[in-house]
PDB file of C-alpha atoms and ligand atoms in Angstrom:
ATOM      1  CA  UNK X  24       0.000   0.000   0.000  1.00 91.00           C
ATOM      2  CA  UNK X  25       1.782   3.429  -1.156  1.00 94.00           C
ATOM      3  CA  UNK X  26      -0.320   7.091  -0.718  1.00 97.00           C
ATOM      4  CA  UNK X  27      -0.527   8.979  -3.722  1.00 98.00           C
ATOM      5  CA  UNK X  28      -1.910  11.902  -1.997  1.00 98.00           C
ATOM      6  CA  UNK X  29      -0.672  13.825   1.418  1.00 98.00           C
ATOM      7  CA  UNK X  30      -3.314  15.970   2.288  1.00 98.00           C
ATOM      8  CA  UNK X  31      -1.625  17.125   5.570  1.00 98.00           C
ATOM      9  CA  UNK X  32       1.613  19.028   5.586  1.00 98.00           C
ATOM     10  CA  UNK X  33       2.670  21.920   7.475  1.00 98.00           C
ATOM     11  CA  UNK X  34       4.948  24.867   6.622  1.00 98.00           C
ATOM     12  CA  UNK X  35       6.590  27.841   8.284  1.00 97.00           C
ATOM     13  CA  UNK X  36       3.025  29.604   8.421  1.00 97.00           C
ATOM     14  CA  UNK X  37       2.219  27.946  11.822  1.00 96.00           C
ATOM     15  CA  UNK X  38       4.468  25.324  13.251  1.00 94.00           C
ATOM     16  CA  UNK X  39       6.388  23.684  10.423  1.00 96.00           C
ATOM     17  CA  UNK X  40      10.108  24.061   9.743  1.00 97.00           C
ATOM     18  CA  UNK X  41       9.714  24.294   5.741  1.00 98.00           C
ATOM     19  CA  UNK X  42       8.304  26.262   3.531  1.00 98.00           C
ATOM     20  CA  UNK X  43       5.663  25.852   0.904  1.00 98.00           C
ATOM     21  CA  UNK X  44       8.314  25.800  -1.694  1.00 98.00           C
ATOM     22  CA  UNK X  45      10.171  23.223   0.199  1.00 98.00           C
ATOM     23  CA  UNK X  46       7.563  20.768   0.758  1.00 98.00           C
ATOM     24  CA  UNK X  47       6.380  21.057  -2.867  1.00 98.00           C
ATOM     25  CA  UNK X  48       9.703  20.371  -4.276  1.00 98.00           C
ATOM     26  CA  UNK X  49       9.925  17.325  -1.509  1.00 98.00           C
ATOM     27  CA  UNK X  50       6.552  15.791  -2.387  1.00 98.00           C
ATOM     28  CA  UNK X  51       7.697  16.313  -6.407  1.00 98.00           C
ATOM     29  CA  UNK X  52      10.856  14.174  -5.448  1.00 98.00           C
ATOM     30  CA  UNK X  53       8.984  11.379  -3.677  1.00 98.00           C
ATOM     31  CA  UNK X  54       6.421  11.186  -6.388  1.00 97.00           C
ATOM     32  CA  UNK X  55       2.915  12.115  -5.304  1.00 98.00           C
ATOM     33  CA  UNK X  56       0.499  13.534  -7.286  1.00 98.00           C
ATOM     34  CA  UNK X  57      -0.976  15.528  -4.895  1.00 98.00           C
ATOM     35  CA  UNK X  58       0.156  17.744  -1.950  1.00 98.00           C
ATOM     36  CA  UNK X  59      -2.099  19.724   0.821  1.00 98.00           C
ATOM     37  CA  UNK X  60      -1.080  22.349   2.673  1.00 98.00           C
ATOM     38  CA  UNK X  61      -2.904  22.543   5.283  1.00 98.00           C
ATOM     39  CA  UNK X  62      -1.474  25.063   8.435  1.00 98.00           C
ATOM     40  CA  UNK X  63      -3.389  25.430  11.876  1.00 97.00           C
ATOM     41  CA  UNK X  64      -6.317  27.501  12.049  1.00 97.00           C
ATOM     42  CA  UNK X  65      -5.750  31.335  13.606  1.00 97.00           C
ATOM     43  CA  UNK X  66      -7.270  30.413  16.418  1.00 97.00           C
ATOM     44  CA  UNK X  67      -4.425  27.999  17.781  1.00 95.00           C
ATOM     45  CA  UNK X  68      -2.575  30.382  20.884  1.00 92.00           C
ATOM     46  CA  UNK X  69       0.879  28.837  19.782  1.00 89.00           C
ATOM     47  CA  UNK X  70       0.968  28.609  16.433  1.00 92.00           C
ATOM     48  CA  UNK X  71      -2.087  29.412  14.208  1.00 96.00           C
ATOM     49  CA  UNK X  72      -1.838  30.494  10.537  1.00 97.00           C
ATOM     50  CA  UNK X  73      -1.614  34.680  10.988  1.00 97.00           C
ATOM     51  CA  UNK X  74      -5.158  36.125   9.864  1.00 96.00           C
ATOM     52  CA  UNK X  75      -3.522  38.311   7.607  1.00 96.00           C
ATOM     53  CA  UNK X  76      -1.472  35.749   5.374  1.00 97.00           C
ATOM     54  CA  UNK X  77      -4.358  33.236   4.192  1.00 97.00           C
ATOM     55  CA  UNK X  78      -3.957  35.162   0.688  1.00 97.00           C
ATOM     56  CA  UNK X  79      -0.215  35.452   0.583  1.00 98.00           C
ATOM     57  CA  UNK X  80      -0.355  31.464   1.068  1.00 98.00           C
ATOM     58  CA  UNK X  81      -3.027  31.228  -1.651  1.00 98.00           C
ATOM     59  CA  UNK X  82      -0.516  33.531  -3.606  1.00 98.00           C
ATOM     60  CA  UNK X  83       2.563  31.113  -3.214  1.00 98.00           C
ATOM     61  CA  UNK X  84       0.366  27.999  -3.929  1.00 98.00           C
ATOM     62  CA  UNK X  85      -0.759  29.298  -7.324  1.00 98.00           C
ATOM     63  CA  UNK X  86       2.917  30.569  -8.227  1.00 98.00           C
ATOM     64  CA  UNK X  87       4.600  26.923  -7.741  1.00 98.00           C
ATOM     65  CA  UNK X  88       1.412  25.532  -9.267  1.00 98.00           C
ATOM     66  CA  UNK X  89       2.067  27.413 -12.413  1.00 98.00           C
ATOM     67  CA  UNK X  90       5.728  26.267 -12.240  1.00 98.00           C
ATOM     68  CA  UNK X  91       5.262  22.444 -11.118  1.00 98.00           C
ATOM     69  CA  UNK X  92       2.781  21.318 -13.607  1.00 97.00           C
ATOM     70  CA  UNK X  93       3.583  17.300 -12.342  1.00 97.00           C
ATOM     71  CA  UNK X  94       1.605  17.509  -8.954  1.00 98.00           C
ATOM     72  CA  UNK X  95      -1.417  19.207  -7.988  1.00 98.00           C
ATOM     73  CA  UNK X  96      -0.855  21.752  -5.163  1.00 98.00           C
ATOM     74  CA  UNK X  97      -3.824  22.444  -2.886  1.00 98.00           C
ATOM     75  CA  UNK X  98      -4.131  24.764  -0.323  1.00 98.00           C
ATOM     76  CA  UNK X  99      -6.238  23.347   2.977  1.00 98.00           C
ATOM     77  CA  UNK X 100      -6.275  24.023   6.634  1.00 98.00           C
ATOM     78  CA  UNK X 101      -6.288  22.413   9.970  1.00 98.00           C
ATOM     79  CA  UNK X 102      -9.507  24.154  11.624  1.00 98.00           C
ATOM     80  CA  UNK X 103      -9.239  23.924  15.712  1.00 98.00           C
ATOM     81  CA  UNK X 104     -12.553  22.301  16.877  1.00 97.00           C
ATOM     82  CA  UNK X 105     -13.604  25.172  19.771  1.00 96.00           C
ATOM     83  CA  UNK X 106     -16.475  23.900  21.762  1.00 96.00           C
ATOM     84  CA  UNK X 107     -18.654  21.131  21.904  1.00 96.00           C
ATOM     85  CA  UNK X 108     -20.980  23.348  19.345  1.00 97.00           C
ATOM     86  CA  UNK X 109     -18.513  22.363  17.041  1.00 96.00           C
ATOM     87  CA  UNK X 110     -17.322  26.023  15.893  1.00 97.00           C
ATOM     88  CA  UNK X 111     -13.913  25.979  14.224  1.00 97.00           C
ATOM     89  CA  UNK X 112     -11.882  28.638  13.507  1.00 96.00           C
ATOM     90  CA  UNK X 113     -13.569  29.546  10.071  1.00 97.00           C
ATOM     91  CA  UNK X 114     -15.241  32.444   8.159  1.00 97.00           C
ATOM     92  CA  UNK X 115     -16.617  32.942   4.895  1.00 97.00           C
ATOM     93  CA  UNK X 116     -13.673  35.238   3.842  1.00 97.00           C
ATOM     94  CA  UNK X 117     -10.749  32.286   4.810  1.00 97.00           C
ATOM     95  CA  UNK X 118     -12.901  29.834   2.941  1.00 97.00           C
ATOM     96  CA  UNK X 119     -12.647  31.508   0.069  1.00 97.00           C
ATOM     97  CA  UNK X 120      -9.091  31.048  -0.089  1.00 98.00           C
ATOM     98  CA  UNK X 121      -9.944  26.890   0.153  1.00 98.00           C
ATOM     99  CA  UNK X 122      -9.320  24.058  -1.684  1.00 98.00           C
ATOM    100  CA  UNK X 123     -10.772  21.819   1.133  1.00 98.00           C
ATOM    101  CA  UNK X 124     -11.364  22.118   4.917  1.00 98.00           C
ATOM    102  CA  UNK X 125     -10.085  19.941   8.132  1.00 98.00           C
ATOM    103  CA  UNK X 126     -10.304  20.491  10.897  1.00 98.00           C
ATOM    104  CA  UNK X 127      -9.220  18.689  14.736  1.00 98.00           C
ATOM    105  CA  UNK X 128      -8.826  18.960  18.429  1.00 97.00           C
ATOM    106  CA  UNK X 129      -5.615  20.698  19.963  1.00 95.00           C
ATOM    107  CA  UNK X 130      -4.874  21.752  23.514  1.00 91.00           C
ATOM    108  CA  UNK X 131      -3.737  25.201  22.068  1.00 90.00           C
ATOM    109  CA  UNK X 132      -6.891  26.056  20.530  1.00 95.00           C
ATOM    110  CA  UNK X 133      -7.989  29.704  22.140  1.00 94.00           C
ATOM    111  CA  UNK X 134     -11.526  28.162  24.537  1.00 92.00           C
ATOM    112  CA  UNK X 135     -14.586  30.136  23.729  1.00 91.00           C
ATOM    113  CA  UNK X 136     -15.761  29.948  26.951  1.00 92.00           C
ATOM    114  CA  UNK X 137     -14.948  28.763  30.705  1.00 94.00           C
ATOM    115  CA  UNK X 138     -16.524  25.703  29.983  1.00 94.00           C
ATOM    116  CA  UNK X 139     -13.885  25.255  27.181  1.00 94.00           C
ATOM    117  CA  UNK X 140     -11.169  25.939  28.781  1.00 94.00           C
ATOM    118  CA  UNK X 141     -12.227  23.175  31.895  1.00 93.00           C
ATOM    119  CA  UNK X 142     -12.034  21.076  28.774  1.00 94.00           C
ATOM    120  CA  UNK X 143      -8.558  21.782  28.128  1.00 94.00           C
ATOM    121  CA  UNK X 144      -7.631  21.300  31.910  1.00 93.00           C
ATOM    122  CA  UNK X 145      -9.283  17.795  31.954  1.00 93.00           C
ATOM    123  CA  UNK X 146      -7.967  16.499  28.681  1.00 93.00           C
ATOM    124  CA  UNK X 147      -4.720  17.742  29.850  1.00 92.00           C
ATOM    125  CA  UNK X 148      -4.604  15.890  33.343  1.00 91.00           C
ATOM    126  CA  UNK X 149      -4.314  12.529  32.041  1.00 81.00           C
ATOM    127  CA  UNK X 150      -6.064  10.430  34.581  1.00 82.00           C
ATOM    128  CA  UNK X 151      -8.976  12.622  34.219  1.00 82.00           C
ATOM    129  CA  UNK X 152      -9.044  12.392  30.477  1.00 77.00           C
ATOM    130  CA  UNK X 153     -12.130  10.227  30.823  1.00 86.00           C
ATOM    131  CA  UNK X 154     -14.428  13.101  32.594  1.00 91.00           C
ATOM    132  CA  UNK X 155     -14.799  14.509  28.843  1.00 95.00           C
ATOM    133  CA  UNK X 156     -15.689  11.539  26.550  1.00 96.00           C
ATOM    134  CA  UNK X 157     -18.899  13.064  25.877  1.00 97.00           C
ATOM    135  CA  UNK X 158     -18.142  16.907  25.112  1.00 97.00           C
ATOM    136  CA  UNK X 159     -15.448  15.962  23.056  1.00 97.00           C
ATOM    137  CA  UNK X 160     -17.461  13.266  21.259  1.00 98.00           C
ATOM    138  CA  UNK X 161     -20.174  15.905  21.130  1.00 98.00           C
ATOM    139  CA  UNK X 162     -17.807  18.774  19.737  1.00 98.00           C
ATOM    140  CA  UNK X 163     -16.264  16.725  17.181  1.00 98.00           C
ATOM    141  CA  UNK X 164     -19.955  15.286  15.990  1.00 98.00           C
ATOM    142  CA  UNK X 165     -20.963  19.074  15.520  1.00 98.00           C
ATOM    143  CA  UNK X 166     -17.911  19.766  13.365  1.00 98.00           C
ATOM    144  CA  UNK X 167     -18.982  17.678  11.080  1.00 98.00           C
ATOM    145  CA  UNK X 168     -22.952  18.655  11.062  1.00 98.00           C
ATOM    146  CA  UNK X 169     -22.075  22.204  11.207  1.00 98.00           C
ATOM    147  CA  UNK X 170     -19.089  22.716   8.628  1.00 98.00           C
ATOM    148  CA  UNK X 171     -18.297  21.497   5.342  1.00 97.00           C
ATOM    149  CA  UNK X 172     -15.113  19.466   6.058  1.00 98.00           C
ATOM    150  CA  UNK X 173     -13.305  17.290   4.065  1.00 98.00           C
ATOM    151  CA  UNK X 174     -11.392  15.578   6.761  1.00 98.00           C
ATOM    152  CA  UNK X 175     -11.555  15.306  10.730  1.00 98.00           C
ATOM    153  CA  UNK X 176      -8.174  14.929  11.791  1.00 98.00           C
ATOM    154  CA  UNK X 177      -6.708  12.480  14.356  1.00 98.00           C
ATOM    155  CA  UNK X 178      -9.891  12.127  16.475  1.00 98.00           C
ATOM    156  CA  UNK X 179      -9.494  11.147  19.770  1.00 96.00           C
ATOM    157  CA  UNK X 180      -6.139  12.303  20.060  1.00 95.00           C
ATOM    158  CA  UNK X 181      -5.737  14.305  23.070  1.00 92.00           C
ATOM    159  CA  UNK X 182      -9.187  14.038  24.069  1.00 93.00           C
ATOM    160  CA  UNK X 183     -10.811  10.629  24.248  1.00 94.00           C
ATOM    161  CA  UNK X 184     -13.632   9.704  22.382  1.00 97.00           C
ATOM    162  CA  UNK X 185     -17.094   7.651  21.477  1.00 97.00           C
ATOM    163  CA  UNK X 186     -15.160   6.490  18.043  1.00 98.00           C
ATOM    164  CA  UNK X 187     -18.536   5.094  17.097  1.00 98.00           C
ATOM    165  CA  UNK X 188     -20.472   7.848  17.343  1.00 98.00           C
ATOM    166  CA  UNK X 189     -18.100   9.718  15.408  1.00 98.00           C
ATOM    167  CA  UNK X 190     -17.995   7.184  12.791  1.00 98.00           C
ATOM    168  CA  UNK X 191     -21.974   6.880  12.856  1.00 98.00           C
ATOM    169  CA  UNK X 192     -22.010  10.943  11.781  1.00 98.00           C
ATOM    170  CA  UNK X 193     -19.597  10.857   9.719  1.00 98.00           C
ATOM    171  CA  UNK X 194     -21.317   8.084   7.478  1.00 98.00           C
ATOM    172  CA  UNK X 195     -23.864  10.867   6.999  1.00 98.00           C
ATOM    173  CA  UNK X 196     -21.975  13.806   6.733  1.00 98.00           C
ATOM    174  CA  UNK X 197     -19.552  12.043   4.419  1.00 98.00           C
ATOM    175  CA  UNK X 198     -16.300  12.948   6.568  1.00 98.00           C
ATOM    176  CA  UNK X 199     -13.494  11.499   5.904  1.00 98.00           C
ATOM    177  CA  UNK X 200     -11.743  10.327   8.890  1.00 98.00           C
ATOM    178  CA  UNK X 201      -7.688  10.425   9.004  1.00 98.00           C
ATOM    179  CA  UNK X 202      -5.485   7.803  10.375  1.00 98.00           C
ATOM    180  CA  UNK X 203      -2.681   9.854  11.038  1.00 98.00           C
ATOM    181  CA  UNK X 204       1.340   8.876  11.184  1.00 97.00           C
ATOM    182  CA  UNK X 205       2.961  11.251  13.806  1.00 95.00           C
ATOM    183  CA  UNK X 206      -0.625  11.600  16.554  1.00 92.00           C
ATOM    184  CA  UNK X 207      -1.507   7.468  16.062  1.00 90.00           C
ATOM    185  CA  UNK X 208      -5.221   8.156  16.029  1.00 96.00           C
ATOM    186  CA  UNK X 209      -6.892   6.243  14.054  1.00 98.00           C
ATOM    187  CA  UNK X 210      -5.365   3.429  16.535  1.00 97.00           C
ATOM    188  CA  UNK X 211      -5.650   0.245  15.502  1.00 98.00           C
ATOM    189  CA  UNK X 212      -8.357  -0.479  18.279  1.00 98.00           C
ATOM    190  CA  UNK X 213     -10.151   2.674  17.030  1.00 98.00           C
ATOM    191  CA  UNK X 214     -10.211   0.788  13.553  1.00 98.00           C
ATOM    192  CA  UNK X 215     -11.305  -2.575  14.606  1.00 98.00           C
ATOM    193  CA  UNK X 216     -14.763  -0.207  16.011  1.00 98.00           C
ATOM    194  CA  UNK X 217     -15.311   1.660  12.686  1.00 98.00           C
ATOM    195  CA  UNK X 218     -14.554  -0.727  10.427  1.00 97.00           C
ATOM    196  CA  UNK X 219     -18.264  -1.879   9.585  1.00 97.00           C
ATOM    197  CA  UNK X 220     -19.831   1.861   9.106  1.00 98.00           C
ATOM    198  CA  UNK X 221     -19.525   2.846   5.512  1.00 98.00           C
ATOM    199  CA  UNK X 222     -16.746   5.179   5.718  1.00 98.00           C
ATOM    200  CA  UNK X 223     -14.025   6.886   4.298  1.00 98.00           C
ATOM    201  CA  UNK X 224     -10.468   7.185   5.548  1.00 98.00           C
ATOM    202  CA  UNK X 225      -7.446   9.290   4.355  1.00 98.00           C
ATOM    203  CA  UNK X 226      -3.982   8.558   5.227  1.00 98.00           C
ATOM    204  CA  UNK X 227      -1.961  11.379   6.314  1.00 98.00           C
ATOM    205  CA  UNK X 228       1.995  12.311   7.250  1.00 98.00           C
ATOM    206  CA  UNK X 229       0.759  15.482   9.093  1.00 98.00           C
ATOM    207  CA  UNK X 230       4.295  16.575   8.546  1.00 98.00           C
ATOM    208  CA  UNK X 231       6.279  18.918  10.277  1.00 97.00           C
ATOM    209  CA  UNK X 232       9.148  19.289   8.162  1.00 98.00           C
ATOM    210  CA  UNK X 233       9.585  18.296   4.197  1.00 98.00           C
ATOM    211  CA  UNK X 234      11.234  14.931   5.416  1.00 98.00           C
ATOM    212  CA  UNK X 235       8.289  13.869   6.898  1.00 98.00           C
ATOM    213  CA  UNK X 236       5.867  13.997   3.546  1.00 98.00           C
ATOM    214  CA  UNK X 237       4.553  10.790   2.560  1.00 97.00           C
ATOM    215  CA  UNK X 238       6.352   9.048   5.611  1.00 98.00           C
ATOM    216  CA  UNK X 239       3.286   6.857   6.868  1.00 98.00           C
ATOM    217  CA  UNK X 240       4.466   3.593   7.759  1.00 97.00           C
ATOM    218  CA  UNK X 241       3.236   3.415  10.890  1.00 98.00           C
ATOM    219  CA  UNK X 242      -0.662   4.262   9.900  1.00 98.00           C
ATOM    220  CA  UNK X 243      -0.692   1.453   6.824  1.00 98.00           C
ATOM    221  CA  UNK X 244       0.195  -0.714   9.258  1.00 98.00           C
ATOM    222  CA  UNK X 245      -2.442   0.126  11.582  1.00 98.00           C
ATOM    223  CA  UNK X 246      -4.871   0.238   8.601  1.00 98.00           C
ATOM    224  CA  UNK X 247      -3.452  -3.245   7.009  1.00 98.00           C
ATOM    225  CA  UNK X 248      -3.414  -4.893  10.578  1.00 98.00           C
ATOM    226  CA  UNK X 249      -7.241  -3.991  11.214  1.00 98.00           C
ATOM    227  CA  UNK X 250      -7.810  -5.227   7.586  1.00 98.00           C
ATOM    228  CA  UNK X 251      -9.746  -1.867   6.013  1.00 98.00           C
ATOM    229  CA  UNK X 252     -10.035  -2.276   2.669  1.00 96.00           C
ATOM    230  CA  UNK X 253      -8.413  -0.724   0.327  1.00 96.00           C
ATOM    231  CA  UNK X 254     -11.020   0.937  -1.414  1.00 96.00           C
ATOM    232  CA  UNK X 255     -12.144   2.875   1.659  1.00 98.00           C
ATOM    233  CA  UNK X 256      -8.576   4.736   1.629  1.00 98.00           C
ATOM    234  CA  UNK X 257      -9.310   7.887  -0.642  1.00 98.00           C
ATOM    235  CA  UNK X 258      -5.417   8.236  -1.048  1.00 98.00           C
ATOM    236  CA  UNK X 259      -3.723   5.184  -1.872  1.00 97.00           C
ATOM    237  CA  UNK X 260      -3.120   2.485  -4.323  1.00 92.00           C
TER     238      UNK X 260
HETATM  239 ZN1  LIG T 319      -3.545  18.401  14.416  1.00 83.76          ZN
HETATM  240 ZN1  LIG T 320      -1.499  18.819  11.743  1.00 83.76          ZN
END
């Protein structure tokens, strides 16, 4: 199994160490056909995209797509999910810089509320993780209904989850949900529960530097071991 597609890669613009350029010529070199950029949302306290460079990216993107004619360059982002609502760190205005939306739970995500951050603090304090199963099950549900997104990223990373009621929406909403290389959700355990809903699943690097891109060993093992087939993986052959 070989991805022909890594929809999540990170650059200088939040918390990568290369740039745009960099992790287009890497992906070239490798021999995808597709590569994603995809930086945090602006809401992310460390590291989120600045508000003010969403069109310089889609500027870049469009200048190495004119020069790289081999691989299609797309420009995404990696939404934080806010609240249990299922807000993300979206407007009308970034969207119309999009080729596709994700989005996923971080700790650095700016809380809307108290109630928010509380659900920072427990996810945090490891053996208390379990206190929150059913906001962040709830949050990442209402992602889904309430935003068009191509991809939930790494669920249950960092926050536990109800994988099966994530799986159940996401058969409706027609999410696609990630088994990622460098966070390990999907786990293996995580696919053995899904694995009968009709879903989709992408296979991502989420890399951090251009040496990461298309480095996924560890998640085609976790999807060959829990035997999903094939033709539920949007990005590989
Ligand atoms: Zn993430
Ligand atoms: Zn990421």
């Amino acid at each position: 199994m070989k991805i022909f597609a890594d929809y999540h890669t990170h650059t200088i613009y939040s918390d990568g160490k290369t740039t745009i350029k960099e992790n287009v010529e890497q992906a070239i070199k490798i021999g995808l056909k597709t590569i994603g950029i995809s930086d945090h949302g602006y809401k992310h306290m460390g590291f989120g995209v600045k508000y003010e460079n969403y069109p310089k990216i889609r500027e870049e993107i469009d200048r190495l797509q004119e020069k790289y004619k081999q691989i299609k360059i797309l420009m995404g982002i990696e939404c934080n999910i806010l609240d249990d609502k299922g807000n993300i760190d979206i407007d009308d205005k970034i969207i119309s810089y999009m080729d596709y939306v994700m989005a996923g739970y971080h700790f650095g995500s700016t809380p809307k509320n108290l109630r928010g951050a509380k659900n920072h603090m427990f996810n945090y304090i490891k053996p208390l993780k379990n206190y929150e199963i059913d906001y962040n099950t709830r949050a990442l549900i209402n992602a889904m209904k309430n935003n068009d997104l191509f991809i939930l990223t790494h669920p249950g990373d960092k926050g536990n989850v109800d994988i099966e009621e994530i799986a159940k929406v996401a058969e409706q909403t027609g999410t696609v949900l990630e088994i990622n290389e460098r966070h390990h959700n999907l786990t293996y355990e995580q696919l053995l529960k899904v694995k009968h809903f009709d879903i989709k699943y992408v296979i991502s690097s989420d890399a951090h530097k251009k040496d990461a891109i298309g480095v996924v060993d560890d998640a085609i093992k976790r999807a060959v071991k829990a035997e999903i087939p094939i033709n539920r993986i949007i990005n590989v052959i």
